[in-house]
Structures are given as C-alpha cells and as structure tokens.
Amino acid sequence: MIVSCENCGVKLKVDETRIKDTGSKLKCPKCANIFTVFPPQAAQPEPVQAPRPPEPPVAPPQAPEPVQAPPQPQAPAFRPEERKPAREKWRLDNKKIVVAHDGDAILKLIEDILSEAGYETVCTKEGVETVIAIEREKP
C-alpha cells in the first residue's frame, strides 16, 4: 500500500499486514511529520436503490409580473394659516428700534430724532451687546 505524508506529500510504501485495525502511526523520513495510517477497507458492493417514481410534469414558465414603483410620499397640502412669516413668530414690534454705535454723541442724537418720530429706541455700543438686545427686545 502507498500512502502520502500529510505535510510534505512524499509517498511511502507500507506493508498492509503491519497496520493495526485501529491505525498505525508513521514518521515521514523527509519532514519528520507523524501521521496515522489506517488499513484499507474491503470494497463493499453498493446497495441497490429502488426506482424512483416519475416526476410530475413541469408547467411552462410564466411571464413575470411587472414591477411597480413604490408609492411616493405626498407633500402635505399647503395651508396658509400654518405658514407664518418670521415676524409673527418673533412678534416684532414695529415701533421699537435698536441703535448701535460706539459714539455717545451720535447715539444721543439718533435716539432723540427717533423718539420725536414716535419710535422706542434701545441703544447699544458693542456688537455682542447689540445681538443680546435684538434677541431680548425683538425690535
């Protein structure tokens, strides 16, 4: 009997009579790999299978159904009462004005002119102070 090393593939001739029924270990002379060899089993005749019943006829293939696109979500109908302009959201005061300038004399002059015209003024000198006043006062 001829066996091959599992590691390097070298072929070895082995006497079948010296192999145990549970298997025998061999050492490859080329790579020193140790592997187990089992005795060859006697060829057994294949079992006879009963004949199969004939298969039912196959229906001809049908044309596939056309694929429909998934429904597109519809945008909600426009309702004018739902869309409010930004000034209603802020509730802007048309008579209130924020004045920003770093000069005291100019601030006082603009404030006097606007007050005489009927406007309420909020005066600021810095950019950050102005932004805070706009958020707070909603002019």
PDB file of C-alpha atoms in Angstrom:
ATOM      1  CA  MET A   1       0.000   0.000   0.000  1.00  0.00           C
ATOM      2  CA  ILE A   2       1.270   3.532  -0.825  1.00  0.00           C
ATOM      3  CA  VAL A   3       0.479   6.480   1.483  1.00  0.00           C
ATOM      4  CA  SER A   4       1.347  10.181   1.236  1.00  0.00           C
ATOM      5  CA  CYS A   5       2.683  12.391   4.017  1.00  0.00           C
ATOM      6  CA  GLU A   6       0.032  14.936   5.021  1.00  0.00           C
ATOM      7  CA  ASN A   7       2.691  17.622   5.464  1.00  0.00           C
ATOM      8  CA  CYS A   8       5.146  17.367   2.564  1.00  0.00           C
ATOM      9  CA  GLY A   9       3.361  14.932   0.222  1.00  0.00           C
ATOM     10  CA  VAL A  10       6.214  12.387  -0.026  1.00  0.00           C
ATOM     11  CA  LYS A  11       4.930   8.890  -0.986  1.00  0.00           C
ATOM     12  CA  LEU A  12       5.751   5.949   1.254  1.00  0.00           C
ATOM     13  CA  LYS A  13       5.301   2.219   0.612  1.00  0.00           C
ATOM     14  CA  VAL A  14       3.756   0.476   3.638  1.00  0.00           C
ATOM     15  CA  ASP A  15       3.139  -3.239   4.232  1.00  0.00           C
ATOM     16  CA  GLU A  16      -0.632  -3.617   4.800  1.00  0.00           C
ATOM     17  CA  THR A  17      -0.145  -6.583   7.117  1.00  0.00           C
ATOM     18  CA  ARG A  18       1.737  -4.435   9.635  1.00  0.00           C
ATOM     19  CA  ILE A  19      -1.043  -1.828  10.001  1.00  0.00           C
ATOM     20  CA  LYS A  20      -3.323  -2.367  13.020  1.00  0.00           C
ATOM     21  CA  ASP A  21      -7.119  -2.259  12.716  1.00  0.00           C
ATOM     22  CA  THR A  22      -7.190   0.888  14.895  1.00  0.00           C
ATOM     23  CA  GLY A  23      -4.450   2.544  12.781  1.00  0.00           C
ATOM     24  CA  SER A  24      -0.674   2.832  12.969  1.00  0.00           C
ATOM     25  CA  LYS A  25       1.487   5.925  13.363  1.00  0.00           C
ATOM     26  CA  LEU A  26       4.207   6.649  10.804  1.00  0.00           C
ATOM     27  CA  LYS A  27       7.018   9.189  10.798  1.00  0.00           C
ATOM     28  CA  CYS A  28       7.869  10.832   7.478  1.00  0.00           C
ATOM     29  CA  PRO A  29      11.601  10.366   6.701  1.00  0.00           C
ATOM     30  CA  LYS A  30      11.689  13.686   4.834  1.00  0.00           C
ATOM     31  CA  CYS A  31       9.923  16.181   7.160  1.00  0.00           C
ATOM     32  CA  ALA A  32       9.611  14.117  10.396  1.00  0.00           C
ATOM     33  CA  ASN A  33       5.832  14.630  10.437  1.00  0.00           C
ATOM     34  CA  ILE A  34       3.976  11.965  12.419  1.00  0.00           C
ATOM     35  CA  PHE A  35       0.649  10.847  10.972  1.00  0.00           C
ATOM     36  CA  THR A  36      -1.761   7.913  11.354  1.00  0.00           C
ATOM     37  CA  VAL A  37      -2.377   5.320   8.630  1.00  0.00           C
ATOM     38  CA  PHE A  38      -5.466   3.115   8.653  1.00  0.00           C
ATOM     39  CA  PRO A  39      -5.824  -0.280   6.914  1.00  0.00           C
ATOM     40  CA  PRO A  40      -7.695  -0.275   3.614  1.00  0.00           C
ATOM     41  CA  GLN A  41     -11.303  -1.375   3.912  1.00  0.00           C
ATOM     42  CA  ALA A  42     -12.621  -4.150   1.739  1.00  0.00           C
ATOM     43  CA  ALA A  43     -14.699  -2.898  -1.118  1.00  0.00           C
ATOM     44  CA  GLN A  44     -18.370  -3.286  -0.302  1.00  0.00           C
ATOM     45  CA  PRO A  45     -20.966  -3.602  -3.028  1.00  0.00           C
ATOM     46  CA  GLU A  46     -23.157  -0.564  -3.384  1.00  0.00           C
ATOM     47  CA  PRO A  47     -26.729  -1.011  -2.151  1.00  0.00           C
ATOM     48  CA  VAL A  48     -29.339  -1.274  -4.838  1.00  0.00           C
ATOM     49  CA  GLN A  49     -31.755   1.633  -4.784  1.00  0.00           C
ATOM     50  CA  ALA A  50     -35.436   1.273  -5.511  1.00  0.00           C
ATOM     51  CA  PRO A  51     -36.534   3.011  -8.690  1.00  0.00           C
ATOM     52  CA  ARG A  52     -37.954   6.483  -8.204  1.00  0.00           C
ATOM     53  CA  PRO A  53     -41.498   7.307  -9.158  1.00  0.00           C
ATOM     54  CA  PRO A  54     -41.755   9.524 -12.238  1.00  0.00           C
ATOM     55  CA  GLU A  55     -41.676  13.260 -11.544  1.00  0.00           C
ATOM     56  CA  PRO A  56     -44.824  15.283 -12.285  1.00  0.00           C
ATOM     57  CA  PRO A  57     -44.703  17.379 -15.443  1.00  0.00           C
ATOM     58  CA  VAL A  58     -43.344  20.878 -15.026  1.00  0.00           C
ATOM     59  CA  ALA A  59     -45.577  23.798 -16.021  1.00  0.00           C
ATOM     60  CA  PRO A  60     -44.113  26.172 -18.599  1.00  0.00           C
ATOM     61  CA  PRO A  61     -42.592  29.320 -17.077  1.00  0.00           C
ATOM     62  CA  GLN A  62     -44.925  32.283 -16.826  1.00  0.00           C
ATOM     63  CA  ALA A  63     -44.036  35.842 -17.656  1.00  0.00           C
ATOM     64  CA  PRO A  64     -43.072  37.763 -14.526  1.00  0.00           C
ATOM     65  CA  GLU A  65     -45.491  40.366 -13.266  1.00  0.00           C
ATOM     66  CA  PRO A  66     -44.453  43.948 -13.966  1.00  0.00           C
ATOM     67  CA  VAL A  67     -42.704  45.620 -11.078  1.00  0.00           C
ATOM     68  CA  GLN A  68     -44.454  48.700  -9.779  1.00  0.00           C
ATOM     69  CA  ALA A  69     -42.595  51.607  -8.299  1.00  0.00           C
ATOM     70  CA  PRO A  70     -43.205  52.135  -4.589  1.00  0.00           C
ATOM     71  CA  PRO A  71     -45.706  54.888  -3.819  1.00  0.00           C
ATOM     72  CA  GLN A  72     -44.110  58.287  -3.395  1.00  0.00           C
ATOM     73  CA  PRO A  73     -44.913  60.165  -0.190  1.00  0.00           C
ATOM     74  CA  GLN A  74     -47.110  63.141  -0.935  1.00  0.00           C
ATOM     75  CA  ALA A  75     -46.276  66.550   0.398  1.00  0.00           C
ATOM     76  CA  PRO A  76     -48.889  67.902   2.767  1.00  0.00           C
ATOM     77  CA  ALA A  77     -51.305  70.365   1.226  1.00  0.00           C
ATOM     78  CA  PHE A  78     -50.282  73.998   1.648  1.00  0.00           C
ATOM     79  CA  ARG A  79     -52.367  75.729   4.267  1.00  0.00           C
ATOM     80  CA  PRO A  80     -51.685  79.460   4.519  1.00  0.00           C
ATOM     81  CA  GLU A  81     -52.713  79.559   8.171  1.00  0.00           C
ATOM     82  CA  GLU A  82     -49.907  77.119   9.059  1.00  0.00           C
ATOM     83  CA  ARG A  83     -47.121  79.121   7.424  1.00  0.00           C
ATOM     84  CA  LYS A  84     -46.488  82.251   9.380  1.00  0.00           C
ATOM     85  CA  PRO A  85     -43.915  84.857   8.484  1.00  0.00           C
ATOM     86  CA  ALA A  86     -40.846  85.221  10.663  1.00  0.00           C
ATOM     87  CA  ARG A  87     -42.005  88.462  12.205  1.00  0.00           C
ATOM     88  CA  GLU A  88     -45.166  86.818  13.582  1.00  0.00           C
ATOM     89  CA  LYS A  89     -43.000  84.093  15.030  1.00  0.00           C
ATOM     90  CA  TRP A  90     -40.889  86.735  16.766  1.00  0.00           C
ATOM     91  CA  ARG A  91     -43.847  89.082  17.353  1.00  0.00           C
ATOM     92  CA  LEU A  92     -41.855  92.021  16.150  1.00  0.00           C
ATOM     93  CA  ASP A  93     -42.606  95.482  17.440  1.00  0.00           C
ATOM     94  CA  ASN A  94     -42.761  97.893  14.505  1.00  0.00           C
ATOM     95  CA  LYS A  95     -42.219 100.877  16.795  1.00  0.00           C
ATOM     96  CA  LYS A  96     -39.053  99.579  18.515  1.00  0.00           C
ATOM     97  CA  ILE A  97     -35.561 100.154  17.043  1.00  0.00           C
ATOM     98  CA  VAL A  98     -32.143  99.016  18.275  1.00  0.00           C
ATOM     99  CA  VAL A  99     -29.455 101.614  17.605  1.00  0.00           C
ATOM    100  CA  ALA A 100     -25.810 100.523  17.759  1.00  0.00           C
ATOM    101  CA  HIS A 101     -22.902 102.965  17.664  1.00  0.00           C
ATOM    102  CA  ASP A 102     -19.737 103.482  19.693  1.00  0.00           C
ATOM    103  CA  GLY A 103     -20.046 107.274  19.854  1.00  0.00           C
ATOM    104  CA  ASP A 104     -22.147 108.668  22.743  1.00  0.00           C
ATOM    105  CA  ALA A 105     -22.995 111.939  20.962  1.00  0.00           C
ATOM    106  CA  ILE A 106     -24.261 110.181  17.839  1.00  0.00           C
ATOM    107  CA  LEU A 107     -26.266 107.673  19.887  1.00  0.00           C
ATOM    108  CA  LYS A 108     -27.967 110.516  21.781  1.00  0.00           C
ATOM    109  CA  LEU A 109     -28.716 112.397  18.538  1.00  0.00           C
ATOM    110  CA  ILE A 110     -30.266 109.338  16.805  1.00  0.00           C
ATOM    111  CA  GLU A 111     -32.244 108.464  19.930  1.00  0.00           C
ATOM    112  CA  ASP A 112     -33.713 111.987  20.124  1.00  0.00           C
ATOM    113  CA  ILE A 113     -34.687 112.033  16.429  1.00  0.00           C
ATOM    114  CA  LEU A 114     -36.376 108.603  16.609  1.00  0.00           C
ATOM    115  CA  SER A 115     -38.160 109.409  19.895  1.00  0.00           C
ATOM    116  CA  GLU A 116     -39.658 112.571  18.355  1.00  0.00           C
ATOM    117  CA  ALA A 117     -40.866 110.447  15.396  1.00  0.00           C
ATOM    118  CA  GLY A 118     -42.701 108.099  17.800  1.00  0.00           C
ATOM    119  CA  TYR A 119     -40.250 105.205  17.993  1.00  0.00           C
ATOM    120  CA  GLU A 120     -38.978 103.465  21.117  1.00  0.00           C
ATOM    121  CA  THR A 121     -35.184 103.074  20.939  1.00  0.00           C
ATOM    122  CA  VAL A 122     -32.738 100.669  22.550  1.00  0.00           C
ATOM    123  CA  CYS A 123     -29.185 101.995  22.330  1.00  0.00           C
ATOM    124  CA  THR A 124     -26.063  99.799  22.465  1.00  0.00           C
ATOM    125  CA  LYS A 125     -22.335 100.367  21.971  1.00  0.00           C
ATOM    126  CA  GLU A 126     -20.899  96.859  21.321  1.00  0.00           C
ATOM    127  CA  GLY A 127     -21.668  94.098  18.828  1.00  0.00           C
ATOM    128  CA  VAL A 128     -22.312  91.418  21.452  1.00  0.00           C
ATOM    129  CA  GLU A 129     -24.479  93.776  23.471  1.00  0.00           C
ATOM    130  CA  THR A 130     -26.432  94.590  20.283  1.00  0.00           C
ATOM    131  CA  VAL A 131     -27.098  90.938  19.475  1.00  0.00           C
ATOM    132  CA  ILE A 132     -28.319  90.331  23.029  1.00  0.00           C
ATOM    133  CA  ALA A 133     -30.596  93.384  22.814  1.00  0.00           C
ATOM    134  CA  ILE A 134     -32.074  92.182  19.497  1.00  0.00           C
ATOM    135  CA  GLU A 135     -32.795  88.729  20.951  1.00  0.00           C
ATOM    136  CA  ARG A 136     -34.311  90.208  24.106  1.00  0.00           C
ATOM    137  CA  GLU A 137     -36.262  93.159  22.674  1.00  0.00           C
ATOM    138  CA  LYS A 138     -37.347  91.672  19.299  1.00  0.00           C
ATOM    139  CA  PRO A 139     -37.359  95.094  17.551  1.00  0.00           C
TER     140      PRO A 139
END
